PDB file of C-alpha atoms in Angstrom:
ATOM      1  CA  MET A  17      50.320   8.864 -17.805  1.00 59.00           C
ATOM      2  CA  VAL A  18      48.855   6.268 -15.665  1.00 54.00           C
ATOM      3  CA  GLU A  19      47.824   8.216 -12.856  1.00 62.00           C
ATOM      4  CA  VAL A  20      46.831  11.407 -14.926  1.00 56.00           C
ATOM      5  CA  ARG A  21      44.238   8.782 -16.379  1.00 61.00           C
ATOM      6  CA  ARG A  22      43.193   7.567 -12.131  1.00 60.00           C
ATOM      7  CA  TRP A  23      42.607  11.586 -11.504  1.00 54.00           C
ATOM      8  CA  ALA A  24      40.156  11.589 -14.947  1.00 54.00           C
ATOM      9  CA  ASP A  25      38.348   8.431 -13.859  1.00 55.00           C
ATOM     10  CA  SER A  26      37.589   9.132 -10.763  1.00 58.00           C
ATOM     11  CA  THR A  27      36.816  12.908 -11.799  1.00 56.00           C
ATOM     12  CA  VAL A  28      34.529  11.254 -14.411  1.00 52.00           C
ATOM     13  CA  ARG A  29      33.162   8.607 -11.502  1.00 59.00           C
ATOM     14  CA  ARG A  30      32.403  11.317  -9.099  1.00 58.00           C
ATOM     15  CA  ARG A  31      30.625  14.248 -11.438  1.00 58.00           C
ATOM     16  CA  SER A  32      27.874  10.778 -11.946  1.00 61.00           C
ATOM     17  CA  SER A  33      27.849  10.480  -8.782  1.00 64.00           C
ATOM     18  CA  ARG A  34      26.702  13.928  -8.093  1.00 66.00           C
ATOM     19  CA  ASP A  35      24.640  13.392 -11.477  1.00 60.00           C
ATOM     20  CA  GLU A  36      22.738  10.276 -10.509  1.00 66.00           C
ATOM     21  CA  LEU A  37      22.253  11.522  -6.891  1.00 76.00           C
ATOM     22  CA  ALA A  38      20.238  15.295  -8.793  1.00 65.00           C
ATOM     23  CA  ARG A  39      18.691  12.923 -10.673  1.00 76.00           C
ATOM     24  CA  ASN A  40      16.839  11.268  -7.618  1.00 79.00           C
ATOM     25  CA  GLU A  41      16.116  14.307  -5.736  1.00 89.00           C
ATOM     26  CA  LYS A  42      14.291  15.180  -8.761  1.00 89.00           C
ATOM     27  CA  ARG A  43      12.465  11.813  -9.510  1.00 91.00           C
ATOM     28  CA  GLU A  44      10.828  12.471  -5.978  1.00 94.00           C
ATOM     29  CA  ARG A  45      10.384  15.240  -5.248  1.00 94.00           C
ATOM     30  CA  VAL A  46       8.055  15.069  -8.602  1.00 96.00           C
ATOM     31  CA  VAL A  47       7.210  11.474  -6.600  1.00 96.00           C
ATOM     32  CA  GLN A  48       5.890  13.438  -4.028  1.00 96.00           C
ATOM     33  CA  ALA A  49       4.261  16.651  -5.794  1.00 96.00           C
ATOM     34  CA  ALA A  50       2.529  13.744  -7.333  1.00 96.00           C
ATOM     35  CA  LYS A  51       0.668  12.801  -4.228  1.00 97.00           C
ATOM     36  CA  GLN A  52       0.500  15.476  -3.222  1.00 97.00           C
ATOM     37  CA  VAL A  53      -2.108  16.848  -5.706  1.00 97.00           C
ATOM     38  CA  ILE A  54      -3.520  13.401  -6.127  1.00 97.00           C
ATOM     39  CA  ASP A  55      -4.421  13.394  -2.426  1.00 97.00           C
ATOM     40  CA  GLU A  56      -5.724  17.359  -3.039  1.00 97.00           C
ATOM     41  CA  SER A  57      -7.297  16.997  -6.223  1.00 95.00           C
ATOM     42  CA  GLY A  58      -8.410  13.298  -7.120  1.00 94.00           C
ATOM     43  CA  ILE A  59      -7.051  10.722  -9.578  1.00 91.00           C
ATOM     44  CA  ASP A  60      -7.276  12.918 -12.560  1.00 91.00           C
ATOM     45  CA  VAL A  61      -4.321  15.308 -11.937  1.00 92.00           C
ATOM     46  CA  GLY A  62      -3.054  16.057 -15.101  1.00 92.00           C
ATOM     47  CA  THR A  63       1.066  16.921 -15.260  1.00 92.00           C
ATOM     48  CA  ALA A  64       0.747  20.953 -15.404  1.00 93.00           C
ATOM     49  CA  LEU A  65      -0.529  20.766 -11.051  1.00 95.00           C
ATOM     50  CA  ILE A  66       2.591  17.918 -10.317  1.00 95.00           C
ATOM     51  CA  ALA A  67       5.034  20.124 -12.468  1.00 94.00           C
ATOM     52  CA  GLU A  68       3.178  23.811 -10.386  1.00 95.00           C
ATOM     53  CA  ARG A  69       4.098  21.347  -7.079  1.00 95.00           C
ATOM     54  CA  ALA A  70       7.064  20.402  -7.648  1.00 93.00           C
ATOM     55  CA  GLY A  71       8.361  23.573  -8.950  1.00 93.00           C
ATOM     56  CA  ILE A  72       9.201  22.943 -12.483  1.00 92.00           C
ATOM     57  CA  PRO A  73       8.445  23.006 -15.854  1.00 92.00           C
ATOM     58  CA  ARG A  74       5.860  21.087 -17.105  1.00 91.00           C
ATOM     59  CA  PRO A  75       8.009  19.077 -20.253  1.00 88.00           C
ATOM     60  CA  HIS A  76      10.478  18.270 -17.666  1.00 89.00           C
ATOM     61  CA  VAL A  77       8.018  15.557 -15.571  1.00 90.00           C
ATOM     62  CA  TYR A  78       8.711  13.334 -17.305  1.00 88.00           C
ATOM     63  CA  ARG A  79      12.562  13.330 -17.376  1.00 88.00           C
ATOM     64  CA  ASN A  80      12.967  10.990 -15.215  1.00 86.00           C
ATOM     65  CA  PHE A  81      10.055   7.940 -15.770  1.00 89.00           C
ATOM     66  CA  THR A  82       9.950   6.221 -18.626  1.00 88.00           C
ATOM     67  CA  SER A  83       5.666   7.454 -18.840  1.00 88.00           C
ATOM     68  CA  ARG A  84       2.955   8.762 -16.686  1.00 90.00           C
ATOM     69  CA  ASP A  85       2.649   4.973 -15.840  1.00 90.00           C
ATOM     70  CA  ASP A  86       5.951   4.981 -14.615  1.00 91.00           C
ATOM     71  CA  LEU A  87       4.901   8.277 -12.444  1.00 93.00           C
ATOM     72  CA  ASP A  88       1.639   6.771 -10.851  1.00 92.00           C
ATOM     73  CA  ASP A  89       4.027   3.401  -9.863  1.00 90.00           C
ATOM     74  CA  GLN A  90       6.337   4.583  -7.670  1.00 92.00           C
ATOM     75  CA  VAL A  91       3.613   7.155  -5.808  1.00 94.00           C
ATOM     76  CA  ALA A  92       1.237   4.357  -5.783  1.00 92.00           C
ATOM     77  CA  ARG A  93       3.853   3.003  -3.552  1.00 90.00           C
ATOM     78  CA  ARG A  94       4.835   5.686  -1.038  1.00 92.00           C
ATOM     79  CA  ALA A  95       1.291   6.231  -0.313  1.00 93.00           C
ATOM     80  CA  ALA A  96       0.718   2.249  -0.089  1.00 90.00           C
ATOM     81  CA  GLN A  97       3.935   2.475   1.989  1.00 89.00           C
ATOM     82  CA  ASP A  98       1.780   4.874   4.228  1.00 93.00           C
ATOM     83  CA  LEU A  99      -1.093   2.993   4.748  1.00 92.00           C
ATOM     84  CA  ILE A 100       0.840   0.049   5.476  1.00 88.00           C
ATOM     85  CA  ALA A 101       2.271   2.170   8.427  1.00 91.00           C
ATOM     86  CA  ARG A 102      -0.923   2.876   9.847  1.00 92.00           C
ATOM     87  CA  VAL A 103      -2.007  -1.102   9.540  1.00 89.00           C
ATOM     88  CA  ARG A 104       1.323  -2.643  10.564  1.00 86.00           C
ATOM     89  CA  PRO A 105       0.766  -1.989  14.405  1.00 89.00           C
ATOM     90  CA  HIS A 106      -2.459  -4.032  13.996  1.00 86.00           C
ATOM     91  CA  LEU A 107      -1.064  -7.303  13.115  1.00 81.00           C
ATOM     92  CA  THR A 108       0.465  -7.584  16.443  1.00 82.00           C
ATOM     93  CA  ARG A 109      -1.845  -6.973  18.207  1.00 84.00           C
ATOM     94  CA  ARG A 110      -4.485  -9.829  20.363  1.00 84.00           C
ATOM     95  CA  GLY A 111      -7.717 -10.507  20.195  1.00 86.00           C
ATOM     96  CA  THR A 112     -10.676 -13.044  19.157  1.00 87.00           C
ATOM     97  CA  PRO A 113     -10.657 -12.606  15.337  1.00 86.00           C
ATOM     98  CA  GLN A 114     -13.681 -10.359  15.236  1.00 90.00           C
ATOM     99  CA  GLN A 115     -11.489  -7.788  17.540  1.00 91.00           C
ATOM    100  CA  VAL A 116      -8.302  -9.131  15.471  1.00 88.00           C
ATOM    101  CA  VAL A 117     -10.969  -8.453  11.569  1.00 90.00           C
ATOM    102  CA  GLU A 118     -11.991  -5.276  12.340  1.00 94.00           C
ATOM    103  CA  GLY A 119      -8.862  -3.174  14.532  1.00 93.00           C
ATOM    104  CA  LEU A 120      -7.161  -4.012  10.774  1.00 90.00           C
ATOM    105  CA  VAL A 121     -10.351  -2.949   8.314  1.00 93.00           C
ATOM    106  CA  ARG A 122     -10.847   0.550  10.837  1.00 96.00           C
ATOM    107  CA  ALA A 123      -7.153   1.195  10.052  1.00 94.00           C
ATOM    108  CA  CYS A 124      -7.783   0.465   6.950  1.00 93.00           C
ATOM    109  CA  ALA A 125     -11.361   2.469   6.235  1.00 96.00           C
ATOM    110  CA  THR A 126      -9.828   5.856   8.806  1.00 97.00           C
ATOM    111  CA  TRP A 127      -6.378   6.022   6.508  1.00 97.00           C
ATOM    112  CA  ALA A 128      -9.422   6.193   3.975  1.00 97.00           C
ATOM    113  CA  GLU A 129     -11.198   8.747   4.755  1.00 98.00           C
ATOM    114  CA  GLU A 130      -8.570  11.258   5.240  1.00 98.00           C
ATOM    115  CA  HIS A 131      -6.571  10.405   1.973  1.00 98.00           C
ATOM    116  CA  PRO A 132     -10.170   8.980  -0.360  1.00 97.00           C
ATOM    117  CA  HIS A 133      -8.552   9.743  -3.172  1.00 97.00           C
ATOM    118  CA  LEU A 134      -5.227   8.447  -2.686  1.00 96.00           C
ATOM    119  CA  TYR A 135      -7.140   5.287  -1.603  1.00 95.00           C
ATOM    120  CA  ARG A 136      -8.855   5.176  -4.573  1.00 95.00           C
ATOM    121  CA  PHE A 137      -5.696   5.496  -6.920  1.00 94.00           C
ATOM    122  CA  LEU A 138      -4.135   2.758  -4.434  1.00 91.00           C
ATOM    123  CA  ALA A 139      -7.840   0.708  -6.064  1.00 89.00           C
ATOM    124  CA  ALA A 140      -7.671   1.180  -9.225  1.00 87.00           C
ATOM    125  CA  ARG A 141      -3.691   0.767  -9.469  1.00 82.00           C
ATOM    126  CA  GLY A 142      -4.206  -3.015  -7.576  1.00 69.00           C
ATOM    127  CA  GLN A 143      -7.542  -3.374 -10.085  1.00 56.00           C
ATOM    128  CA  SER A 144      -5.336  -2.529 -13.396  1.00 54.00           C
ATOM    129  CA  ARG A 145      -2.181  -4.698 -12.557  1.00 48.00           C
ATOM    130  CA  THR A 146      -1.156  -8.319 -10.744  1.00 39.00           C
ATOM    131  CA  LEU A 147      -0.632  -7.833  -7.322  1.00 38.00           C
ATOM    132  CA  HIS A 148       2.799  -9.750  -7.468  1.00 39.00           C
ATOM    133  CA  ARG A 149       3.796  -7.374  -9.983  1.00 42.00           C
ATOM    134  CA  ALA A 150       7.925  -5.998  -8.308  1.00 33.00           C
ATOM    135  CA  ARG A 151       7.593  -4.087  -5.678  1.00 34.00           C
ATOM    136  CA  MET A 152       4.492  -2.887  -5.560  1.00 41.00           C
ATOM    137  CA  GLY A 153       3.032  -1.474  -1.852  1.00 46.00           C
ATOM    138  CA  ARG A 154       0.352  -3.807  -2.360  1.00 50.00           C
ATOM    139  CA  SER A 155       2.307  -7.074  -3.220  1.00 51.00           C
ATOM    140  CA  ARG A 156       3.860  -6.106   0.508  1.00 53.00           C
ATOM    141  CA  LEU A 157       0.913  -5.502   2.566  1.00 56.00           C
ATOM    142  CA  LEU A 158      -0.577  -8.558   1.774  1.00 54.00           C
ATOM    143  CA  ASP A 159       3.221 -10.069   2.527  1.00 59.00           C
ATOM    144  CA  GLU A 160       2.676  -9.163   5.908  1.00 60.00           C
ATOM    145  CA  ILE A 161      -1.236  -9.792   6.825  1.00 63.00           C
ATOM    146  CA  ALA A 162      -0.336 -13.670   5.486  1.00 61.00           C
ATOM    147  CA  ALA A 163       2.482 -13.129   7.430  1.00 64.00           C
ATOM    148  CA  ALA A 164       0.359 -12.420  10.537  1.00 66.00           C
ATOM    149  CA  ALA A 165      -2.072 -14.257   9.727  1.00 65.00           C
ATOM    150  CA  ARG A 166       0.167 -17.578   9.235  1.00 63.00           C
ATOM    151  CA  GLY A 167       1.079 -16.705  13.272  1.00 66.00           C
ATOM    152  CA  TYR A 168      -1.808 -15.601  14.893  1.00 67.00           C
ATOM    153  CA  THR A 169      -3.436 -19.287  13.135  1.00 63.00           C
ATOM    154  CA  LYS A 170       0.239 -21.326  14.518  1.00 62.00           C
ATOM    155  CA  SER A 171      -0.538 -22.500  10.788  1.00 59.00           C
ATOM    156  CA  GLY A 172       2.691 -24.586   9.676  1.00 52.00           C
ATOM    157  CA  VAL A 173       1.254 -23.992   5.913  1.00 51.00           C
ATOM    158  CA  ALA A 174       4.082 -22.643   4.118  1.00 51.00           C
ATOM    159  CA  SER A 175       2.177 -20.198   2.511  1.00 52.00           C
ATOM    160  CA  PHE A 176      -0.905 -19.245   3.407  1.00 58.00           C
ATOM    161  CA  PRO A 177      -3.636 -18.742   0.400  1.00 64.00           C
ATOM    162  CA  GLU A 178      -2.602 -15.654  -0.820  1.00 67.00           C
ATOM    163  CA  GLY A 179      -6.444 -15.769  -3.048  1.00 74.00           C
ATOM    164  CA  ILE A 180      -8.039 -15.428   0.053  1.00 77.00           C
ATOM    165  CA  LEU A 181      -6.438 -12.347   0.927  1.00 76.00           C
ATOM    166  CA  VAL A 182      -6.032 -10.686  -2.440  1.00 78.00           C
ATOM    167  CA  GLY A 183     -10.425 -11.313  -2.246  1.00 84.00           C
ATOM    168  CA  VAL A 184     -11.022  -9.850   1.361  1.00 86.00           C
ATOM    169  CA  MET A 185      -8.951  -6.906  -0.106  1.00 85.00           C
ATOM    170  CA  GLY A 186     -11.204  -6.533  -2.838  1.00 88.00           C
ATOM    171  CA  MET A 187     -13.843  -6.744  -0.635  1.00 92.00           C
ATOM    172  CA  VAL A 188     -12.368  -3.585   1.292  1.00 92.00           C
ATOM    173  CA  ASP A 189     -11.987  -1.712  -1.266  1.00 92.00           C
ATOM    174  CA  ALA A 190     -14.953  -2.177  -2.836  1.00 94.00           C
ATOM    175  CA  THR A 191     -16.810  -1.554   0.329  1.00 96.00           C
ATOM    176  CA  VAL A 192     -14.292   1.319   1.419  1.00 96.00           C
ATOM    177  CA  ILE A 193     -15.120   3.198  -1.425  1.00 96.00           C
ATOM    178  CA  TRP A 194     -18.905   3.391  -1.405  1.00 97.00           C
ATOM    179  CA  TRP A 195     -18.401   4.247   1.539  1.00 98.00           C
ATOM    180  CA  LEU A 196     -16.669   7.659   1.048  1.00 97.00           C
ATOM    181  CA  ASP A 197     -19.121   8.204  -2.356  1.00 96.00           C
ATOM    182  CA  GLN A 198     -21.763   7.045  -0.376  1.00 96.00           C
ATOM    183  CA  ARG A 199     -21.531   7.916   3.782  1.00 96.00           C
ATOM    184  CA  ASP A 200     -25.277   6.298   4.348  1.00 95.00           C
ATOM    185  CA  GLU A 201     -23.656   4.991   7.334  1.00 97.00           C
ATOM    186  CA  SER A 202     -21.217   6.254   9.934  1.00 98.00           C
ATOM    187  CA  LEU A 203     -17.566   4.748  10.050  1.00 98.00           C
ATOM    188  CA  ASP A 204     -17.924   2.479  13.072  1.00 98.00           C
ATOM    189  CA  VAL A 205     -21.908   1.223  12.020  1.00 98.00           C
ATOM    190  CA  MET A 206     -19.114   0.525   8.631  1.00 98.00           C
ATOM    191  CA  VAL A 207     -15.969  -1.071   9.997  1.00 97.00           C
ATOM    192  CA  GLY A 208     -18.513  -3.206  12.149  1.00 97.00           C
ATOM    193  CA  ARG A 209     -20.152  -4.361   9.576  1.00 97.00           C
ATOM    194  CA  LEU A 210     -17.441  -5.081   6.930  1.00 96.00           C
ATOM    195  CA  ALA A 211     -14.762  -6.068  10.029  1.00 95.00           C
ATOM    196  CA  GLY A 212     -17.736  -8.738  10.701  1.00 95.00           C
ATOM    197  CA  HIS A 213     -17.698 -10.636   6.341  1.00 94.00           C
ATOM    198  CA  VAL A 214     -14.569 -10.325   6.547  1.00 91.00           C
ATOM    199  CA  THR A 215     -14.023 -12.760   9.750  1.00 90.00           C
ATOM    200  CA  LEU A 216     -17.510 -15.078   8.441  1.00 91.00           C
ATOM    201  CA  VAL A 217     -14.808 -14.969   4.911  1.00 88.00           C
ATOM    202  CA  LEU A 218     -11.725 -16.033   6.768  1.00 83.00           C
ATOM    203  CA  ARG A 219     -12.577 -18.322   8.855  1.00 85.00           C
ATOM    204  CA  ASP A 220     -14.674 -20.522   6.006  1.00 86.00           C
ATOM    205  CA  ALA A 221     -12.142 -20.082   3.578  1.00 79.00           C
ATOM    206  CA  LEU A 222      -9.185 -21.180   6.922  1.00 77.00           C
ATOM    207  CA  ALA A 223     -11.952 -24.366   7.705  1.00 80.00           C
ATOM    208  CA  GLY A 224     -11.361 -25.558   3.937  1.00 79.00           C
ATOM    209  CA  HIS A 225      -7.662 -25.588   4.345  1.00 73.00           C
ATOM    210  CA  GLY A 226      -8.241 -27.250   7.968  1.00 76.00           C
ATOM    211  CA  ILE A 227      -7.317 -24.554   9.832  1.00 74.00           C
ATOM    212  CA  PRO A 228      -9.575 -23.644  12.990  1.00 76.00           C
ATOM    213  CA  LEU A 229     -10.585 -20.119  13.877  1.00 76.00           C
ATOM    214  CA  ASP A 230     -12.996 -20.589  17.203  1.00 80.00           C
ATOM    215  CA  PRO A 231     -14.418 -16.886  16.898  1.00 83.00           C
ATOM    216  CA  ALA A 232     -14.224 -17.115  20.955  1.00 83.00           C
ATOM    217  CA  VAL A 233     -10.582 -17.653  20.874  1.00 78.00           C
ATOM    218  CA  GLU A 234      -8.811 -14.095  21.844  1.00 81.00           C
ATOM    219  CA  LEU A 235      -5.651 -14.822  19.585  1.00 76.00           C
ATOM    220  CA  GLU A 236      -2.285 -14.056  20.275  1.00 71.00           C
ATOM    221  CA  PRO A 237       0.270 -12.769  17.261  1.00 67.00           C
ATOM    222  CA  PHE A 238       3.206 -14.679  16.995  1.00 48.00           C
ATOM    223  CA  VAL A 239       5.207 -12.120  16.405  1.00 47.00           C
ATOM    224  CA  ALA A 240       5.879  -9.890  19.403  1.00 43.00           C
ATOM    225  CA  GLU A 241       5.325  -6.146  19.825  1.00 43.00           C
TER     226      GLU A 241
END
């Protein structure tokens, strides 16, 4: 009798594991479909387009999500991962403060040019909730930039002032989105101008925390490439 019970328990566990795997696969399919249609058509895409791309009936779209907001959070995480992958290599490059900042700004701007709807979507999600919400991709990007900043400046400060980075990111988002909408100057001109503004803000903010940043000195990242 004990053996039968063990067999039954094992069967239930295997079935539960298979069901969980199937749910995760369906959830991921919907997230990827939503990300694709937002990338192609804009942030206001409806459920019907997402369902069509995912290859499922429209009523099934939210079966594995608590709400559309939950689905949008998952899409934002995936998009942020893509953006982080583009930016990350520039967090460990040598150069003057202006050169380092320009590399980061250019990485963001070129990704935004390739994925304007996703960039707007990410910026909108960042404005609609705190950047500390659990596991949101934008917070991870801020964490990585803060870690790089500590490395570049050899700062002993345990936590790089995050308020500075939040403000800078808001300036970058606003400028890049304006440029996407207006196209009133070339990408190179916009990136150079924006990088100059960001560098000045960072230099001033760092000076206020006792961290000098000589504009002519070539910075070497703490983390090796």
